[in-house]
Short mmCIF file of C-alpha atoms in Angstrom, two decimals:
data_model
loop_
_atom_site.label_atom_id
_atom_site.label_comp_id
_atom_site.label_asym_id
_atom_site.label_seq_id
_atom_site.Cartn_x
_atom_site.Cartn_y
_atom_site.Cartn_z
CA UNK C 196 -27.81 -184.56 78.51
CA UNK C 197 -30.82 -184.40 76.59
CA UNK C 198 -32.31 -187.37 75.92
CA UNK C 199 -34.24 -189.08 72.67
CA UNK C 200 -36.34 -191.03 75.43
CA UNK C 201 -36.32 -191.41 78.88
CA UNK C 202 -35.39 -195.18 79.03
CA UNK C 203 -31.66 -195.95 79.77
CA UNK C 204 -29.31 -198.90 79.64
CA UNK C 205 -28.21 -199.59 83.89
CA UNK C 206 -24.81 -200.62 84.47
CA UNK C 207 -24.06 -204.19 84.44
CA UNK C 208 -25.95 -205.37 81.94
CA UNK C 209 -24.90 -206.11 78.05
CA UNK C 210 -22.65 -203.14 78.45
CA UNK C 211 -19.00 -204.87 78.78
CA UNK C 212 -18.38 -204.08 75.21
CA UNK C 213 -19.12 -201.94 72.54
CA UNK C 214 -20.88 -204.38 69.79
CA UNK C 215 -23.74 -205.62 72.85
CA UNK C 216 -24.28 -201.81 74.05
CA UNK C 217 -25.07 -200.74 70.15
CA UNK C 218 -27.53 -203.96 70.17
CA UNK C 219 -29.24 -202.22 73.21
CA UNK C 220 -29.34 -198.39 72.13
CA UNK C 221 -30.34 -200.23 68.42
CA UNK C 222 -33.16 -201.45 70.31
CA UNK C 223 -34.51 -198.66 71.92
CA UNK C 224 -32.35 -197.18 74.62
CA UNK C 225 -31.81 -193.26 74.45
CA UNK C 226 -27.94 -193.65 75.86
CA UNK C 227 -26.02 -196.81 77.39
CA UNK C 228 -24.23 -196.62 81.15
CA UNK C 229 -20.86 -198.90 80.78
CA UNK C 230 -20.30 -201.46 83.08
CA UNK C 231 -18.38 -199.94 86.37
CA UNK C 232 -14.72 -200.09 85.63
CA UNK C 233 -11.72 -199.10 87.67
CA UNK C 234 -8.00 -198.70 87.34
CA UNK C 235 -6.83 -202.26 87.05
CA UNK C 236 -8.24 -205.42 85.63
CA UNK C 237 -10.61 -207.31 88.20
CA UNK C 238 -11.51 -211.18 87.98
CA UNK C 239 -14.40 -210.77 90.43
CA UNK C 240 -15.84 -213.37 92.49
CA UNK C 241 -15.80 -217.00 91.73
CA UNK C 242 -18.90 -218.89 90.55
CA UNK C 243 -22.03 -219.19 91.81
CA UNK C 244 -22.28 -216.02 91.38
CA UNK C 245 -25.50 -215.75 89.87
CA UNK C 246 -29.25 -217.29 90.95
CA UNK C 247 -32.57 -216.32 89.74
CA UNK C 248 -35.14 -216.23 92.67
CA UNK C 249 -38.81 -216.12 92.80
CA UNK C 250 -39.21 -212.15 92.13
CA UNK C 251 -36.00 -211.28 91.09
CA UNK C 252 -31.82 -211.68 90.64
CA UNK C 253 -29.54 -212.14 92.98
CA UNK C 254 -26.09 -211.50 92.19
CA UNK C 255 -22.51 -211.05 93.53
CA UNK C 256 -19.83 -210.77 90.39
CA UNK C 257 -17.35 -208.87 92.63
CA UNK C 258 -16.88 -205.91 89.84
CA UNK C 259 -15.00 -207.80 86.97
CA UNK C 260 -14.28 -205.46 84.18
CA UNK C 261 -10.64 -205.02 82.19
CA UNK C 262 -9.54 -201.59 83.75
CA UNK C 263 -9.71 -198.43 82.34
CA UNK C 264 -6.82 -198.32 79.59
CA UNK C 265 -8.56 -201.41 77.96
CA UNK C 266 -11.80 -200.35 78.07
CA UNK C 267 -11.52 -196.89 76.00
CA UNK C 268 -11.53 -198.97 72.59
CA UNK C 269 -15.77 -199.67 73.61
CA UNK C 270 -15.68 -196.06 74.36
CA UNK C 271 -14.11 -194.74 71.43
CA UNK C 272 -16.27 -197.23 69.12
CA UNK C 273 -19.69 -196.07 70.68
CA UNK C 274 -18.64 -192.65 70.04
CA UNK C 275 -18.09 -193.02 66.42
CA UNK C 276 -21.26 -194.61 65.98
CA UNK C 277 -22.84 -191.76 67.97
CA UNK C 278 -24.00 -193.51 70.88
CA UNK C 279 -24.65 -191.77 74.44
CA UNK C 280 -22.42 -193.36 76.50
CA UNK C 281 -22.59 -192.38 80.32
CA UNK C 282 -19.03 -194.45 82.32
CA UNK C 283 -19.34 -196.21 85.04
CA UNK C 284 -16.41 -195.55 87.27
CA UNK C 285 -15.45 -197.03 90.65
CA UNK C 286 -12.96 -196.34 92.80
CA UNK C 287 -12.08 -196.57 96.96
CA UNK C 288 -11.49 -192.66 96.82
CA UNK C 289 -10.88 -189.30 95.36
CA UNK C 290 -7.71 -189.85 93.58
CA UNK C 291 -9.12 -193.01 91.88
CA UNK C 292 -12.26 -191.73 90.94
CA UNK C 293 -11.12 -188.75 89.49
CA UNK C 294 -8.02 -190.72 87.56
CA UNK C 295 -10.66 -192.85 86.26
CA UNK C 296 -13.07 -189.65 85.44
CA UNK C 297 -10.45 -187.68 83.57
CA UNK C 298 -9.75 -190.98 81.45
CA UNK C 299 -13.13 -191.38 80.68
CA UNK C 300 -13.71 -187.57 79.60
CA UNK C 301 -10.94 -188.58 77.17
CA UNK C 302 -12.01 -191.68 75.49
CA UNK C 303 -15.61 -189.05 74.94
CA UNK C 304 -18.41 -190.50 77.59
CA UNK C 305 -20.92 -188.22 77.30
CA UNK C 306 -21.36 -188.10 81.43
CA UNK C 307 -20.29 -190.31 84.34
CA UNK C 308 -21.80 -192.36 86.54
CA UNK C 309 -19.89 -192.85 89.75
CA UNK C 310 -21.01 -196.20 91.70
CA UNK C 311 -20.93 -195.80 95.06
CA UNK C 312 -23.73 -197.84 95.81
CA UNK C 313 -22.72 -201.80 95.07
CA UNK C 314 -23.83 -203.86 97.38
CA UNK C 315 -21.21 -206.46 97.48
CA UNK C 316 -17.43 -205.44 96.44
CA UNK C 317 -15.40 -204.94 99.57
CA UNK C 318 -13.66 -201.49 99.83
CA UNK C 319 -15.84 -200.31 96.73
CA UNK C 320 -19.27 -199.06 96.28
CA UNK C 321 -21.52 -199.36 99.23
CA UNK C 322 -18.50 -198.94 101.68
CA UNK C 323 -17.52 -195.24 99.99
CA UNK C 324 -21.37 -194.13 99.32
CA UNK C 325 -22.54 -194.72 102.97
CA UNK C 326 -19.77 -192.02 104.18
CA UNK C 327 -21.61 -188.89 103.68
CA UNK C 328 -18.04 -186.78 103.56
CA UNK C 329 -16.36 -188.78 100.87
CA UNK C 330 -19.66 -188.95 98.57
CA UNK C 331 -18.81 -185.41 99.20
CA UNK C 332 -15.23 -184.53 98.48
CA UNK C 333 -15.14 -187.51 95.73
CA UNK C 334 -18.20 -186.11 93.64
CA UNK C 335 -16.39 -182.55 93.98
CA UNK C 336 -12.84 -183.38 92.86
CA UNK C 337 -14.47 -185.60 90.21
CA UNK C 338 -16.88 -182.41 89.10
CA UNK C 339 -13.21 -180.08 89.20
CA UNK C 340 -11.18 -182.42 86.49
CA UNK C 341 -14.24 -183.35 84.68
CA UNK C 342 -16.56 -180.82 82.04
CA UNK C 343 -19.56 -183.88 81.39
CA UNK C 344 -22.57 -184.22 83.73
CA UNK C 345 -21.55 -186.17 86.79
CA UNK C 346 -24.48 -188.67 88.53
CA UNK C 347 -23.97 -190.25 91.46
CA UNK C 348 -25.61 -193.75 92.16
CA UNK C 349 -26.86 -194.38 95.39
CA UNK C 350 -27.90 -197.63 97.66
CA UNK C 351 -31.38 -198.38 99.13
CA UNK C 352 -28.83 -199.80 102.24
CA UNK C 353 -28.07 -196.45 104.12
CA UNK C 354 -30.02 -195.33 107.41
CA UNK C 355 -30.41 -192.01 105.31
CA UNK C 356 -30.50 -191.94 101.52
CA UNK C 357 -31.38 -188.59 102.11
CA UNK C 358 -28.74 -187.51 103.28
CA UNK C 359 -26.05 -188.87 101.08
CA UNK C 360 -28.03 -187.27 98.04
CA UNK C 361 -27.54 -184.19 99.81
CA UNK C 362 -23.74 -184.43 100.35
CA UNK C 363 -23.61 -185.76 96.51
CA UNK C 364 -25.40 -182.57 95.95
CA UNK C 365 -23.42 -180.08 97.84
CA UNK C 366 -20.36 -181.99 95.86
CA UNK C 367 -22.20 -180.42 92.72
CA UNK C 368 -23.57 -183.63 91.57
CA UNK C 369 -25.63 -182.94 88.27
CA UNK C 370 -28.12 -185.61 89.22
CA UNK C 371 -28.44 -188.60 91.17
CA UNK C 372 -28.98 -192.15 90.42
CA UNK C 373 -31.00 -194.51 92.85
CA UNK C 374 -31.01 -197.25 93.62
CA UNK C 375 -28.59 -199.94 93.44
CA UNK C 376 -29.49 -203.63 93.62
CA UNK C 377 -30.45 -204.53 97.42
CA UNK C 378 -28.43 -206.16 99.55
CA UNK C 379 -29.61 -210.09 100.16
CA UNK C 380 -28.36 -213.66 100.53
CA UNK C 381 -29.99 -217.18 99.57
CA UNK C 382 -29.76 -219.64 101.54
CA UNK C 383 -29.55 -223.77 100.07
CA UNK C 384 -31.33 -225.67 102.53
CA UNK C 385 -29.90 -228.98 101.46
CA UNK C 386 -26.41 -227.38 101.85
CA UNK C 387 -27.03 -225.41 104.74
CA UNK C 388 -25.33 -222.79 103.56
CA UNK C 389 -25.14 -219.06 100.91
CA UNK C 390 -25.78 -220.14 97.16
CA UNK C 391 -23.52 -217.39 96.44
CA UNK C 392 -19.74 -217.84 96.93
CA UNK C 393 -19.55 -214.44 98.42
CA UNK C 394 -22.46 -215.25 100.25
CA UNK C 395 -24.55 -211.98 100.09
CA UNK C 396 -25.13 -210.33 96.81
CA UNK C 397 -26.89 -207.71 95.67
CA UNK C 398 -31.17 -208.40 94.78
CA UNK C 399 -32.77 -206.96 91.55
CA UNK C 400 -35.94 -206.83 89.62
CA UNK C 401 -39.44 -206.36 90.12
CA UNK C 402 -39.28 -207.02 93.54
CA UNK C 403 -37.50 -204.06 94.45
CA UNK C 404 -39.18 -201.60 92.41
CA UNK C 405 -41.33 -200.31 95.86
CA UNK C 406 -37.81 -199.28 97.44
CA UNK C 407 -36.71 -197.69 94.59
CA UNK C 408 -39.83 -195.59 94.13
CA UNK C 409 -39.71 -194.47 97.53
CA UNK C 410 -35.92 -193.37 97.68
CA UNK C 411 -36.64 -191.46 94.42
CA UNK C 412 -39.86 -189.81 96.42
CA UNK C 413 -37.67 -188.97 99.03
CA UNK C 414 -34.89 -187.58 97.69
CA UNK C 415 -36.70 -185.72 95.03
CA UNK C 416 -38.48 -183.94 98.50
CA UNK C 417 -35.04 -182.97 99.35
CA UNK C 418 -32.66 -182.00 96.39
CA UNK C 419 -32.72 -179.67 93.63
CA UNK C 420 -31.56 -181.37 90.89
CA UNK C 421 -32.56 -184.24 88.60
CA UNK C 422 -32.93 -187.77 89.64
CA UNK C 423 -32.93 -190.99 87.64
CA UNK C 424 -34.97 -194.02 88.91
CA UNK C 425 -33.76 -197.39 88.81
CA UNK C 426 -34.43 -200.71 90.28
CA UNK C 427 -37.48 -203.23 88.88
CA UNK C 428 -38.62 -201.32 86.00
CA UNK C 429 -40.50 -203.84 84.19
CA UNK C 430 -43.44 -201.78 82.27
CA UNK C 431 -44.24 -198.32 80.92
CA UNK C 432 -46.09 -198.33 84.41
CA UNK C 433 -43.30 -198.95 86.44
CA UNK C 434 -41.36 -196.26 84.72
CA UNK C 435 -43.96 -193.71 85.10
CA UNK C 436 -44.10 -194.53 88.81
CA UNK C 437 -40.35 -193.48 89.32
CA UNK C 438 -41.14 -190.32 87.34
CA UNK C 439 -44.31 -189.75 89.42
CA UNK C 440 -42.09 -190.15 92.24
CA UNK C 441 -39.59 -187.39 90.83
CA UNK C 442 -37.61 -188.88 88.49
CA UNK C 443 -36.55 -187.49 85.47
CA UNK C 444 -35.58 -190.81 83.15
CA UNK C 445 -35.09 -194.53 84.15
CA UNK C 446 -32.43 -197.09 83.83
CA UNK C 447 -33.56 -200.86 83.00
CA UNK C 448 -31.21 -203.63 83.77
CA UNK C 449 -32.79 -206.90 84.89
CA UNK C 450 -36.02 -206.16 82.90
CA UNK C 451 -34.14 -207.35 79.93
CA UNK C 452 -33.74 -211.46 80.84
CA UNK C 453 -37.56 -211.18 81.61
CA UNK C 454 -38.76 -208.94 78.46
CA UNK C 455 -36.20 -209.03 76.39
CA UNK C 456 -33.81 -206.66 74.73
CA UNK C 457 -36.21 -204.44 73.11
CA UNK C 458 -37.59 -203.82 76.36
CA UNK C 459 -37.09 -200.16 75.50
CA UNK C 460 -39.03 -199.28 73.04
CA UNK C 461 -42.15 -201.33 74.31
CA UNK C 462 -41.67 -199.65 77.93
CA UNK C 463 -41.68 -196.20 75.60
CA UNK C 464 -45.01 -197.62 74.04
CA UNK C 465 -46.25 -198.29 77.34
CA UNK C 466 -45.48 -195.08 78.93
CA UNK C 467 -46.40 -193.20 75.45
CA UNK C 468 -50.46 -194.93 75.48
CA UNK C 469 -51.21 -194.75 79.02
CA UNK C 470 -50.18 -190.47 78.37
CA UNK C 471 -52.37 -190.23 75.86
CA UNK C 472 -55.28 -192.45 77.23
CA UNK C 473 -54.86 -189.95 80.58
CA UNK C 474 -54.54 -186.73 78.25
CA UNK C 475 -51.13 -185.57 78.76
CA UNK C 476 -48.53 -184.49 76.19
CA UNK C 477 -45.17 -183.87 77.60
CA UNK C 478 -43.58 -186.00 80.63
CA UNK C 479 -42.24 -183.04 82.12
CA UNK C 480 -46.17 -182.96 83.73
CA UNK C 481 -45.77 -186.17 85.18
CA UNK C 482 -42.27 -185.07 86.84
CA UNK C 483 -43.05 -185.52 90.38
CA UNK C 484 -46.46 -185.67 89.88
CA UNK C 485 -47.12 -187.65 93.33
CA UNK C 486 -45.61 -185.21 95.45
CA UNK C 487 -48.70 -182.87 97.10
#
């Protein structure tokens, strides 16, 4: 994909429909990533579901989205307005995933994202990516039926981030996404008990920007092809740490309740004065600039 910037909408925020994903790109985003659908319509989790915390989010909404054959109207509409869109697909294994990829090829996404990396949805996410031979065999049968870039998104949670990049890779991945929010629970001391109904969510924001850094620095040590950060990127700082660290572009989610939805362009103002007050033109030099 080539990109107009190298800020991009993450999955899960203002992206459930077509009208608040236009608002973002409108604002400054180079392409959008859907929220993470899958076959069937999903209620999610019941409230509380949500809690802000001193550095950060903590959520657990249990994947709600409206299933696939709904959700190719948003598709279709972002395409006529010539939006990037990149899906967000998630499934419990290869015959899901790659139902959900070939649907999404039709409605026109531009490139998938498959989420193996949530935190909190039982059978989903987390549970697939942390088995190194289904990141595997799913990213390849989803690479076979598809002919868009396919990313894989990856959790901080695994013993080896490494090494699930790796099988992602060897499943001909076109890039990799990382990280996920982080795996957490809040505790109300009055209550004695989880604020969240599901009782352990998954953490974002600024707080887990450090993690996120450091898996892209890792993996970027270890794979060949392009990486894009995620996780806590606030400033054009932060986003010039992940591609420091390796990355190629970044994806800003929770930096939008704290900055606000043009948080794009002024993280592209950021990133674009602190260039040119260092003397460099092109980001490709700062592209894993930290690795010596």
């Amino acid at each position: 994909m080539n990109l107009s910037n190298p800020t991009i909408l993450a999955s899960g925020i203002m992206d459930e429909d077509a009208e608040s994903m236009k608002r973002v790109f409108d604002c400054g985003a180079s392409a959008v990533v859907t929220k993470s659908i899958g076959l069937d319509p999903k209620e999610g989790y019941p409230n509380p579901t949500f809690v802000e915390l001193e550095h950060g989010i903590l959520n657990a909404m249990g994947l709600p989205n409206p299933g696939i054959n709904e959700f190719g109207e948003e598709i279709k509409k972002l395409k006529n307005l010539n939006i990037p869109v990149i899906g967000s697909i998630f499934g419990s294994n290869s015959h899901e995933f790659v139902e959900l990829s070939e649907k999404m090829c039709s409605y026109g996404a531009n490139a998938l994202e498959l989420n193996m990396s949530c935190p909190h949805a039982t059978g989903y996410g987390l549970e697939v990516g942390s088995n190194s031979g289904l990141v595997r065999e799913i990213t390849s049968k989803v690479k076979e039926s598809s002919n868009i870039p396919i990313f894989v998104k990856l959790s901080s949670n695994l013993t080896d981030i490494v090494e699930i990049a790796k099988s992602a890779e060897k499943g001909n991945a076109d890039a990799i996404v990382a990280i996920n929010s982080v795996k957490a629970m809040k505790i109300n001391l009055d209550m004695k008990m989880p604020v969240l109904a599901n009782k352990t969510g998954g953490y974002s924001g600024n707080a887990i920007k450090p993690i996120g850094v450091r898996c892209v620095y890792d993996i970027a040590k270890n794979v060949d092809i392009p990486i894009i950060g995620v996780g806590g990127v606030m400033t054009g700082e932060d986003a010039l740490e992940y591609i420091m660290a390796g990355a190629s572009a970044v994806q800003i989610g929770t930096g939008i309740h704290y900055r606000g939805i043009d948080i794009f362009k002024k993280v592209r103002k950021e990133m674009e004065h602190w260039m040119k007050d260092h003397n460099y033109k092109t980001l490709s030099e700062l592209i894993g600039a930290a690795h010596v």
